[in-house]
Short mmCIF file of C-alpha atoms in Angstrom, two decimals:
data_model
loop_
_atom_site.label_atom_id
_atom_site.label_comp_id
_atom_site.label_asym_id
_atom_site.label_seq_id
_atom_site.Cartn_x
_atom_site.Cartn_y
_atom_site.Cartn_z
CA MET A 1 -15.82 22.47 -24.10
CA HIS A 2 -13.81 22.68 -27.34
CA ARG A 3 -10.05 22.16 -27.35
CA GLU A 4 -9.48 25.75 -28.56
CA LEU A 5 -11.41 27.11 -25.59
CA LEU A 6 -9.47 24.88 -23.20
CA THR A 7 -6.13 26.13 -24.57
CA VAL A 8 -7.11 29.81 -24.56
CA GLY A 9 -8.58 29.56 -21.07
CA LEU A 10 -5.50 27.98 -19.55
CA SER A 11 -3.12 30.28 -21.41
CA ALA A 12 -4.93 33.29 -19.98
CA LEU A 13 -4.77 31.83 -16.51
CA ALA A 14 -1.01 31.34 -16.85
CA LEU A 15 -0.53 35.10 -17.22
CA SER A 16 -2.08 35.71 -13.80
CA ALA A 17 -0.50 32.78 -11.95
CA GLY A 18 0.69 33.78 -8.48
CA HIS A 19 2.85 32.29 -5.76
CA VAL A 20 1.55 30.42 -2.73
CA ARG A 21 3.57 29.65 0.39
CA ALA A 22 4.05 25.90 0.86
CA ALA A 23 2.62 24.53 4.11
CA ALA A 24 5.10 23.04 6.58
CA PRO A 25 4.75 19.34 7.49
CA TRP A 26 2.34 18.61 10.31
CA ILE A 27 1.16 15.68 12.44
CA GLU A 28 -2.41 14.42 12.79
CA LEU A 29 -2.88 12.18 15.84
CA LEU A 30 -5.58 9.52 15.45
CA ASP A 31 -7.49 7.65 18.16
CA GLU A 32 -5.73 5.00 20.24
CA GLY A 33 -6.30 1.35 19.39
CA PHE A 34 -6.57 1.80 15.62
CA TYR A 35 -3.67 0.49 13.52
CA VAL A 36 -3.53 1.98 10.02
CA THR A 37 -2.06 -0.43 7.46
CA ASP A 38 -2.73 1.35 4.16
CA LEU A 39 -3.48 4.80 2.70
CA SER A 40 -5.35 5.96 -0.38
CA TYR A 41 -3.45 7.70 -3.18
CA ASP A 42 -3.29 11.10 -1.46
CA GLY A 43 -3.54 9.90 2.14
CA THR A 44 -7.05 11.25 2.72
CA ALA A 45 -8.52 7.79 3.44
CA ALA A 46 -7.06 4.87 5.36
CA ALA A 47 -7.74 1.25 6.24
CA GLY A 48 -6.50 -0.93 9.06
CA ASN A 49 -7.37 -3.07 12.08
CA VAL A 50 -9.01 -2.24 15.40
CA VAL A 51 -6.39 -3.59 17.81
CA GLY A 52 -7.40 -1.79 21.00
CA ASP A 53 -10.24 -4.18 21.81
CA GLY A 54 -8.58 -7.29 20.40
CA THR A 55 -11.16 -7.80 17.64
CA TYR A 56 -8.84 -6.87 14.73
CA GLU A 57 -11.95 -5.72 12.89
CA THR A 58 -11.28 -3.90 9.63
CA PHE A 59 -11.99 -0.16 9.58
CA ARG A 60 -12.09 2.70 7.08
CA TRP A 61 -11.05 6.20 8.13
CA THR A 62 -11.33 9.69 6.71
CA ALA A 63 -11.04 13.01 8.53
CA SER A 64 -14.76 13.64 8.01
CA SER A 65 -16.13 10.18 8.83
CA GLY A 66 -13.67 9.16 11.53
CA PHE A 67 -13.21 5.44 12.12
CA VAL A 68 -15.94 3.28 10.61
CA ARG A 69 -15.92 -0.42 11.51
CA LEU A 70 -16.73 -2.66 8.56
CA GLY A 71 -17.95 -5.83 10.28
CA GLN A 72 -17.37 -9.55 9.74
CA ALA A 73 -14.41 -9.62 12.12
CA SER A 74 -12.98 -13.14 12.31
CA VAL A 75 -11.08 -13.09 15.60
CA PRO A 76 -14.10 -12.76 17.94
CA THR A 77 -16.17 -15.30 16.01
CA LEU A 78 -13.67 -17.84 14.65
CA GLY A 79 -10.65 -17.25 16.84
CA VAL A 80 -8.38 -16.79 13.81
CA GLY A 81 -7.17 -13.85 11.80
CA GLY A 82 -4.49 -12.90 9.32
CA GLY A 83 -3.55 -10.73 6.42
CA SER A 84 -3.51 -6.96 6.16
CA PRO A 85 -6.29 -4.52 5.17
CA ASP A 86 -5.56 -2.44 2.07
CA ILE A 87 -7.36 0.42 0.35
CA SER A 88 -7.77 1.44 -3.30
CA TYR A 89 -6.21 4.61 -4.68
CA ASN A 90 -9.57 6.42 -4.61
CA GLY A 91 -10.33 5.23 -1.07
CA ASP A 92 -13.63 3.58 -1.97
CA LEU A 93 -12.64 -0.11 -1.87
CA ILE A 94 -10.97 -2.09 0.93
CA SER A 95 -9.61 -5.62 1.05
CA ALA A 96 -9.13 -7.72 4.19
CA SER A 97 -9.30 -11.21 5.64
CA ILE A 98 -12.83 -11.59 7.00
CA ALA A 99 -15.24 -14.15 8.37
CA ASP A 100 -17.69 -15.22 5.70
CA SER A 101 -21.26 -14.02 6.24
CA ASN A 102 -22.20 -17.33 7.87
CA TYR A 103 -19.14 -17.18 10.14
CA ASN A 104 -17.89 -20.58 9.05
CA TYR A 105 -14.33 -19.71 8.04
CA LEU A 106 -11.78 -17.00 7.28
CA THR A 107 -11.65 -15.90 3.65
CA LEU A 108 -10.63 -13.05 1.33
CA GLY A 109 -13.02 -10.11 1.16
CA ARG A 110 -13.48 -6.77 -0.55
CA TRP A 111 -15.66 -4.00 0.91
CA SER A 112 -17.26 -1.26 -1.20
CA LEU A 113 -18.17 2.24 -0.03
CA ALA A 114 -20.96 2.31 -2.61
CA THR A 115 -22.76 -0.71 -1.11
CA GLY A 116 -21.38 -0.84 2.42
CA LEU A 117 -21.08 -4.61 1.96
CA TRP A 118 -18.35 -7.24 1.68
CA ASP A 119 -17.82 -9.44 -1.36
CA GLU A 120 -16.52 -12.84 -0.22
CA ALA A 121 -14.17 -15.29 -1.94
CA PHE A 122 -14.81 -19.06 -1.93
CA VAL A 123 -18.38 -18.78 -0.62
CA PRO A 124 -19.78 -21.37 -0.98
CA GLN A 125 -16.56 -23.34 -0.64
CA PRO A 126 -15.54 -24.94 -3.97
CA SER A 127 -14.19 -28.48 -4.09
CA PHE A 128 -10.65 -27.37 -4.97
CA VAL A 129 -10.39 -25.26 -1.80
CA ARG A 130 -9.55 -26.82 1.55
CA GLU A 131 -10.40 -25.49 4.99
CA VAL A 132 -7.44 -25.46 7.40
CA ASP A 133 -7.80 -24.27 11.01
CA SER A 134 -11.08 -22.44 10.27
CA ALA A 135 -9.63 -20.67 7.24
CA VAL A 136 -9.78 -21.15 3.48
CA GLY A 137 -7.57 -18.19 2.62
CA SER A 138 -6.33 -14.75 3.57
CA ALA A 139 -6.07 -11.30 1.94
CA TRP A 140 -2.75 -9.41 1.96
CA GLY A 141 -3.02 -6.80 -0.79
CA LEU A 142 -5.27 -4.92 -3.23
CA THR A 143 -4.71 -3.56 -6.71
CA GLY A 144 -4.73 0.23 -6.90
CA ASP A 145 -7.95 0.17 -8.93
CA GLY A 146 -9.50 -2.06 -6.27
CA GLN A 147 -10.59 -4.73 -8.72
CA ARG A 148 -8.52 -7.65 -7.41
CA VAL A 149 -7.48 -8.88 -3.99
CA VAL A 150 -4.18 -10.75 -3.64
CA GLY A 151 -3.18 -13.25 -0.97
CA TYR A 152 -3.46 -17.02 -0.81
CA TYR A 153 -5.88 -19.89 -0.41
CA TYR A 154 -5.50 -23.53 0.58
CA LEU A 155 -5.48 -25.59 -2.61
CA GLN A 156 -6.76 -29.15 -2.18
CA LEU A 157 -4.36 -31.78 -3.53
CA PRO A 158 -5.11 -35.52 -3.92
CA SER A 159 -3.59 -36.42 -0.56
CA SER A 160 -2.66 -33.06 0.95
CA TYR A 161 -2.90 -29.31 0.26
CA ARG A 162 -0.66 -26.32 -0.41
CA VAL A 163 -0.69 -22.58 0.24
CA GLN A 164 -1.51 -21.19 -3.21
CA PRO A 165 -0.74 -17.51 -3.97
CA CYS A 166 -3.57 -15.95 -5.92
CA ALA A 167 -5.34 -12.86 -7.23
CA TRP A 168 -9.12 -12.91 -6.74
CA GLY A 169 -11.77 -10.56 -8.10
CA PRO A 170 -15.30 -10.07 -6.71
CA SER A 171 -16.59 -10.84 -10.21
CA GLY A 172 -15.53 -14.43 -9.51
CA SER A 173 -12.22 -14.37 -11.33
CA LEU A 174 -9.35 -16.31 -9.77
CA GLU A 175 -5.74 -16.35 -10.94
CA ASP A 176 -3.29 -18.85 -9.47
CA LEU A 177 0.23 -17.43 -9.47
CA PRO A 178 2.89 -19.98 -10.48
CA ALA A 179 4.56 -21.19 -7.28
CA SER A 180 5.14 -24.41 -5.38
CA ARG A 181 3.66 -22.67 -2.35
CA GLY A 182 3.67 -19.05 -1.29
CA ARG A 183 1.75 -15.83 -0.77
CA ALA A 184 0.96 -12.65 -2.69
CA ASN A 185 1.43 -9.50 -0.58
CA ALA A 186 1.01 -6.61 -3.01
CA ALA A 187 0.01 -5.65 -6.54
CA SER A 188 0.52 -2.87 -9.06
CA TYR A 189 -2.37 -0.56 -9.92
CA ASP A 190 -3.84 -2.83 -12.61
CA GLY A 191 -2.68 -6.14 -11.11
CA SER A 192 -0.32 -7.03 -13.95
CA VAL A 193 2.53 -7.22 -11.42
CA VAL A 194 2.23 -9.01 -8.06
CA GLY A 195 4.78 -9.30 -5.26
CA GLY A 196 5.17 -11.71 -2.37
CA TRP A 197 7.15 -14.83 -1.58
CA GLU A 198 7.58 -18.42 -2.64
CA ASP A 199 8.68 -21.30 -0.46
CA SER A 200 11.68 -22.99 -2.03
CA GLY A 201 10.57 -26.34 -0.65
CA LEU A 202 13.55 -26.39 1.68
CA GLY A 203 12.17 -23.90 4.19
CA PRO A 204 13.35 -20.39 3.22
CA TRP A 205 11.00 -17.92 1.57
CA PHE A 206 12.31 -16.32 -1.63
CA PRO A 207 11.17 -12.73 -2.33
CA THR A 208 9.18 -13.11 -5.53
CA ILE A 209 7.59 -10.88 -8.17
CA TRP A 210 5.17 -12.20 -10.78
CA ARG A 211 5.24 -9.92 -13.82
CA ASN A 212 2.54 -10.62 -16.40
CA GLY A 213 2.42 -14.16 -15.06
CA VAL A 214 6.20 -14.72 -15.24
CA LYS A 215 7.86 -15.50 -11.90
CA TYR A 216 11.05 -13.77 -10.78
CA TRP A 217 13.00 -14.65 -7.65
CA VAL A 218 14.38 -11.18 -6.95
CA ALA A 219 16.91 -12.06 -4.22
CA ASP A 220 18.37 -15.03 -2.43
CA ALA A 221 16.53 -16.29 0.65
CA LEU A 222 17.47 -15.92 4.29
CA GLY A 223 14.63 -16.88 6.58
CA SER A 224 11.34 -15.30 5.50
CA THR A 225 12.41 -12.64 3.01
CA GLN A 226 9.67 -11.22 0.81
CA VAL A 227 8.29 -8.39 -1.34
CA ASN A 228 5.81 -6.31 0.65
CA SER A 229 4.83 -3.43 -1.62
CA LEU A 230 4.84 -2.35 -5.29
CA ASN A 231 4.50 1.03 -6.93
CA LEU A 232 1.96 2.09 -9.57
CA ASP A 233 3.29 0.02 -12.49
CA GLY A 234 5.24 -2.60 -10.56
CA SER A 235 8.62 -1.29 -11.72
CA ILE A 236 9.70 -0.80 -8.10
CA GLY A 237 9.12 -3.14 -5.18
CA VAL A 238 10.27 -3.07 -1.58
CA GLY A 239 10.54 -5.64 1.19
CA ASP A 240 13.52 -7.40 2.72
CA GLY A 241 16.41 -9.51 1.54
CA PRO A 242 19.39 -11.36 3.00
CA ASP A 243 22.52 -9.84 4.49
CA GLU A 244 24.37 -13.10 4.81
CA TYR A 245 27.54 -11.44 6.12
CA GLN A 246 25.66 -9.99 9.08
CA GLY A 247 23.31 -12.95 9.32
CA MET A 248 20.07 -10.99 9.22
CA LYS A 249 17.32 -9.71 6.96
CA VAL A 250 17.60 -6.10 5.81
CA ALA A 251 15.32 -3.64 4.05
CA ALA A 252 15.61 -3.94 0.28
CA ILE A 253 14.50 -2.22 -2.93
CA PHE A 254 13.82 -4.13 -6.18
CA ARG A 255 13.95 -2.27 -9.51
CA TRP A 256 12.91 -3.56 -12.94
CA ASN A 257 15.68 -3.01 -15.53
CA GLY A 258 13.71 -4.20 -18.54
CA ASN A 259 14.75 -7.83 -18.24
CA GLU A 260 14.82 -8.63 -14.53
CA TYR A 261 14.73 -7.05 -11.10
CA ASP A 262 17.92 -5.61 -9.63
CA TRP A 263 17.90 -5.58 -5.87
CA GLN A 264 19.51 -3.09 -3.51
CA PRO A 265 20.03 -4.08 0.13
CA VAL A 266 19.57 -0.84 2.06
CA GLY A 267 20.72 -2.20 5.42
CA ALA A 268 19.63 -1.75 9.02
CA LEU A 269 20.02 0.99 11.60
CA ASP A 270 23.19 1.28 13.66
CA GLY A 271 22.77 -0.64 16.90
CA THR A 272 20.89 -3.55 15.35
CA VAL A 273 22.16 -6.83 16.80
CA TYR A 274 23.72 -8.91 14.05
CA GLY A 275 22.08 -12.29 13.65
CA GLN A 276 19.11 -11.25 15.80
CA GLY A 277 17.58 -8.00 14.61
CA GLY A 278 16.83 -6.76 11.12
CA SER A 279 14.84 -4.32 9.03
CA ARG A 280 12.17 -4.36 6.35
CA PHE A 281 10.33 -2.00 4.06
CA THR A 282 6.54 -2.28 3.92
CA SER A 283 5.58 0.52 1.53
CA VAL A 284 6.94 2.63 -1.35
CA SER A 285 5.71 5.78 -3.09
CA ASP A 286 4.79 5.56 -6.76
CA ASP A 287 7.88 7.47 -7.90
CA GLY A 288 10.15 5.32 -5.73
CA THR A 289 11.61 8.26 -3.81
CA ILE A 290 10.22 7.22 -0.40
CA ALA A 291 10.35 3.76 1.16
CA VAL A 292 9.22 3.16 4.73
CA GLY A 293 9.11 0.31 7.22
CA SER A 294 10.52 -0.80 10.56
CA ASN A 295 13.75 -1.89 12.26
CA ASN A 296 14.00 -4.40 15.10
CA TRP A 297 17.05 -4.11 17.33
CA GLY A 298 16.99 -7.78 18.32
CA PHE A 299 14.82 -10.79 19.13
CA ASN A 300 13.93 -9.52 22.61
CA PRO A 301 10.53 -7.79 22.25
CA LEU A 302 11.30 -5.62 25.29
CA VAL A 303 14.14 -4.02 23.35
CA GLY A 304 11.71 -2.84 20.66
CA GLY A 305 12.68 -1.03 17.48
CA ASP A 306 12.10 2.08 15.44
CA ALA A 307 10.46 3.13 12.20
CA ILE A 308 12.70 3.59 9.16
CA ILE A 309 12.58 5.72 6.02
CA TRP A 310 14.77 5.84 2.92
CA THR A 311 15.00 8.56 0.31
CA PRO A 312 17.72 9.08 -2.32
CA THR A 313 18.78 12.24 -0.47
CA THR A 314 18.83 11.02 3.12
CA GLY A 315 19.62 7.35 2.68
CA LEU A 316 18.33 5.15 5.51
CA MET A 317 17.16 7.06 8.58
CA SER A 318 15.42 6.14 11.79
CA GLY A 319 11.83 7.29 11.96
CA THR A 320 12.47 9.22 15.15
CA SER A 321 15.34 11.16 13.56
CA TYR A 322 13.26 11.80 10.45
CA VAL A 323 10.37 13.27 12.44
CA GLU A 324 12.82 15.54 14.24
CA SER A 325 14.37 16.59 10.92
CA LEU A 326 10.95 17.91 9.90
CA GLY A 327 10.83 20.12 12.98
CA LEU A 328 8.19 17.88 14.54
CA ASN A 329 8.05 15.67 17.62
CA VAL A 330 6.80 12.12 18.15
CA PRO A 331 3.69 12.41 20.38
CA SER A 332 4.54 12.40 24.08
CA ASP A 333 4.49 9.11 26.00
CA MET A 334 4.91 7.14 22.76
CA GLU A 335 7.63 4.85 21.44
CA LEU A 336 7.70 5.08 17.65
CA ARG A 337 7.86 1.55 16.23
CA ASP A 338 6.80 1.61 12.59
CA PHE A 339 6.22 3.67 9.47
CA GLN A 340 3.58 1.26 8.20
CA CYS A 341 2.86 2.92 4.86
CA VAL A 342 3.38 5.96 2.66
CA SER A 343 0.62 7.21 0.37
CA PRO A 344 1.35 6.52 -3.32
CA ASP A 345 1.71 10.25 -4.03
CA GLY A 346 4.30 10.52 -1.24
CA SER A 347 2.38 13.18 0.69
CA THR A 348 1.47 11.23 3.84
CA ILE A 349 3.13 8.65 6.10
CA ALA A 350 1.18 6.49 8.58
CA ALA A 351 3.33 6.08 11.70
CA VAL A 352 2.50 3.70 14.54
CA GLY A 353 3.76 3.90 18.09
CA LEU A 354 3.18 2.18 21.42
CA ARG A 355 1.77 4.35 24.20
CA THR A 356 3.89 3.91 27.30
CA ASP A 357 1.06 5.05 29.59
CA THR A 358 -1.80 2.90 28.21
CA PHE A 359 0.22 0.25 26.30
CA GLN A 360 -2.05 0.83 23.32
CA TRP A 361 -1.01 1.11 19.69
CA GLN A 362 -1.72 4.49 18.19
CA THR A 363 -1.36 5.83 14.65
CA PHE A 364 -0.41 9.36 13.70
CA LEU A 365 -0.27 10.72 10.18
CA ILE A 366 2.72 12.74 9.06
CA HIS A 367 1.50 15.13 6.38
CA LEU A 368 4.57 16.12 4.38
CA ARG A 369 2.48 18.36 2.15
CA ALA A 370 -1.12 18.98 1.23
CA PRO A 371 -2.60 16.86 -1.61
CA CYS A 372 -2.31 18.46 -5.04
CA ALA A 373 -4.54 16.50 -7.41
CA ALA A 374 -3.63 18.44 -10.57
CA ASP A 375 0.13 18.00 -10.14
CA PHE A 376 0.43 14.93 -12.35
CA ASN A 377 4.24 14.70 -12.41
CA ASN A 378 4.56 15.31 -8.63
CA ASP A 379 6.92 18.31 -8.88
CA ARG A 380 4.71 20.48 -6.62
CA MET A 381 3.76 22.76 -9.51
CA VAL A 382 0.72 22.75 -11.78
CA ASP A 383 2.33 24.06 -14.94
CA ASP A 384 2.55 23.51 -18.69
CA THR A 385 3.81 19.94 -18.29
CA ASP A 386 0.64 19.09 -16.38
CA PHE A 387 -1.41 20.99 -18.96
CA VAL A 388 -0.10 18.78 -21.76
CA ALA A 389 -0.97 15.66 -19.76
CA PHE A 390 -4.44 17.02 -18.97
CA SER A 391 -5.22 18.05 -22.53
CA THR A 392 -4.24 14.61 -23.85
CA ALA A 393 -6.52 12.92 -21.31
CA TYR A 394 -9.28 15.45 -22.05
CA ASP A 395 -9.20 14.36 -25.70
CA LEU A 396 -9.51 10.70 -24.67
CA LEU A 397 -12.38 11.49 -22.24
CA ASP A 398 -13.11 8.00 -20.87
CA CYS A 399 -10.84 6.61 -18.14
CA ALA A 400 -11.59 3.13 -19.50
CA ASP A 401 -9.82 4.02 -22.74
CA PRO A 402 -6.74 1.74 -23.00
CA SER A 403 -4.69 4.79 -24.05
CA MET A 404 -5.41 6.55 -20.75
CA PRO A 405 -2.47 6.56 -18.30
CA LEU A 406 -2.68 4.24 -15.29
CA ARG A 407 -4.86 5.66 -12.51
CA CYS A 408 -6.37 8.21 -14.93
CA PRO A 409 -4.89 11.09 -12.89
CA SER A 410 -6.62 13.81 -14.95
CA ASP A 411 -9.99 12.58 -13.68
CA ILE A 412 -9.74 14.92 -10.72
CA ASN A 413 -13.29 14.40 -9.44
CA ARG A 414 -12.98 10.60 -9.87
CA ASP A 415 -16.16 10.05 -11.89
CA GLY A 416 -14.52 7.99 -14.63
CA LEU A 417 -14.39 10.81 -17.20
CA VAL A 418 -11.94 13.62 -17.97
CA ASP A 419 -14.45 16.29 -18.87
CA ASP A 420 -15.43 19.92 -18.29
CA THR A 421 -15.85 19.41 -14.54
CA ASP A 422 -12.22 18.33 -14.35
CA PHE A 423 -11.23 21.28 -16.53
CA VAL A 424 -12.67 23.72 -14.01
CA LEU A 425 -10.76 22.01 -11.18
CA PHE A 426 -7.54 21.86 -13.21
CA ALA A 427 -7.85 25.49 -14.25
CA GLY A 428 -8.07 26.61 -10.64
CA ALA A 429 -4.93 24.67 -9.75
CA TYR A 430 -3.15 25.93 -12.89
CA ASP A 431 -3.99 29.49 -11.85
CA ALA A 432 -2.42 28.97 -8.41
CA LEU A 433 0.67 27.38 -10.03
CA LEU A 434 2.36 26.21 -6.83
CA CYS A 435 0.86 23.37 -4.87
#
């Protein structure tokens, strides 16, 4: 399709654009025993662990497929586990800590929807990698494009070993992140920014961000403070940092100012026991307007905790209060404990609660709004601003073009090209105007 035809077609559609009522938020209750740890870009696919049977096997979920177990669970076979499953923006790739195919040790893995198989790191085991307690490493995060898994491995030293933070790719690439010892928990879409922690050598963990290979300690340490999540380009990170006055760790936001990361301690919920409880963020939306996580009232596990959410408008809120503010209710016979993640587009939150009748963990999805793939600037309208972005990408065509924006959002059908098929989809959304 020629550019003139694209412009004329969309201009004509603009004249007939109507208004559509926005859907109210709603809750989708998932099966018991499945703990969602990460969501795809628009929340339509999820990854996590099967906790109900104690296997901690990795799963992939969509509304159409349900829960699909992905195999190579390490807990039943090796007796060890670790890490956190993550999913790519398009929902097709999943990272996790898995047993290698020979069930010899725990390692980093990446599963592909296209093949239905796991790629395995450090198989066979190279000489520079050491096995410790039936593990050679563990996966804790995945780049948005799904091309690299971040976590750690045990690096063999002449007379000892250390926990080496790393980024590994199924193609065989391995990047050691500069640190005395530590772990990578999260990565930006293209992997140029990685977040996690570094051990100072004196015990405390310093929340750390590696930006284009340069290490930044983004806050002082108090116990095990760390960076748990990054947005699309790594300009915003979330995790926890020290509140030395109160003697506890509190949820924190880290923002890149062009030279370093400024950190904002967000605090903990009222009623948290100073010196015992604390809070942390585990996920942030790409635009930085939603951060979610959990709050522990104190050390006593019987006391429990609550989910937390922060937005610029509401400030820090308990998850229970937030659900009620939406006109919704936490499912009956459930204690809400965690907002584990928010989808990068900010449309969906994965909430986890403990069933008081079965004592099982259960996830429910809070859909704040329906996905709107053609709304590139996330203002809930598909208008001329989105048209300009689409037309620019349409001229570039190939998502692999270095000039294409991160995530290639104009590739609506996710085939790697911004072409006439995407034009038809964009035109329909442009005609509707409101998401």
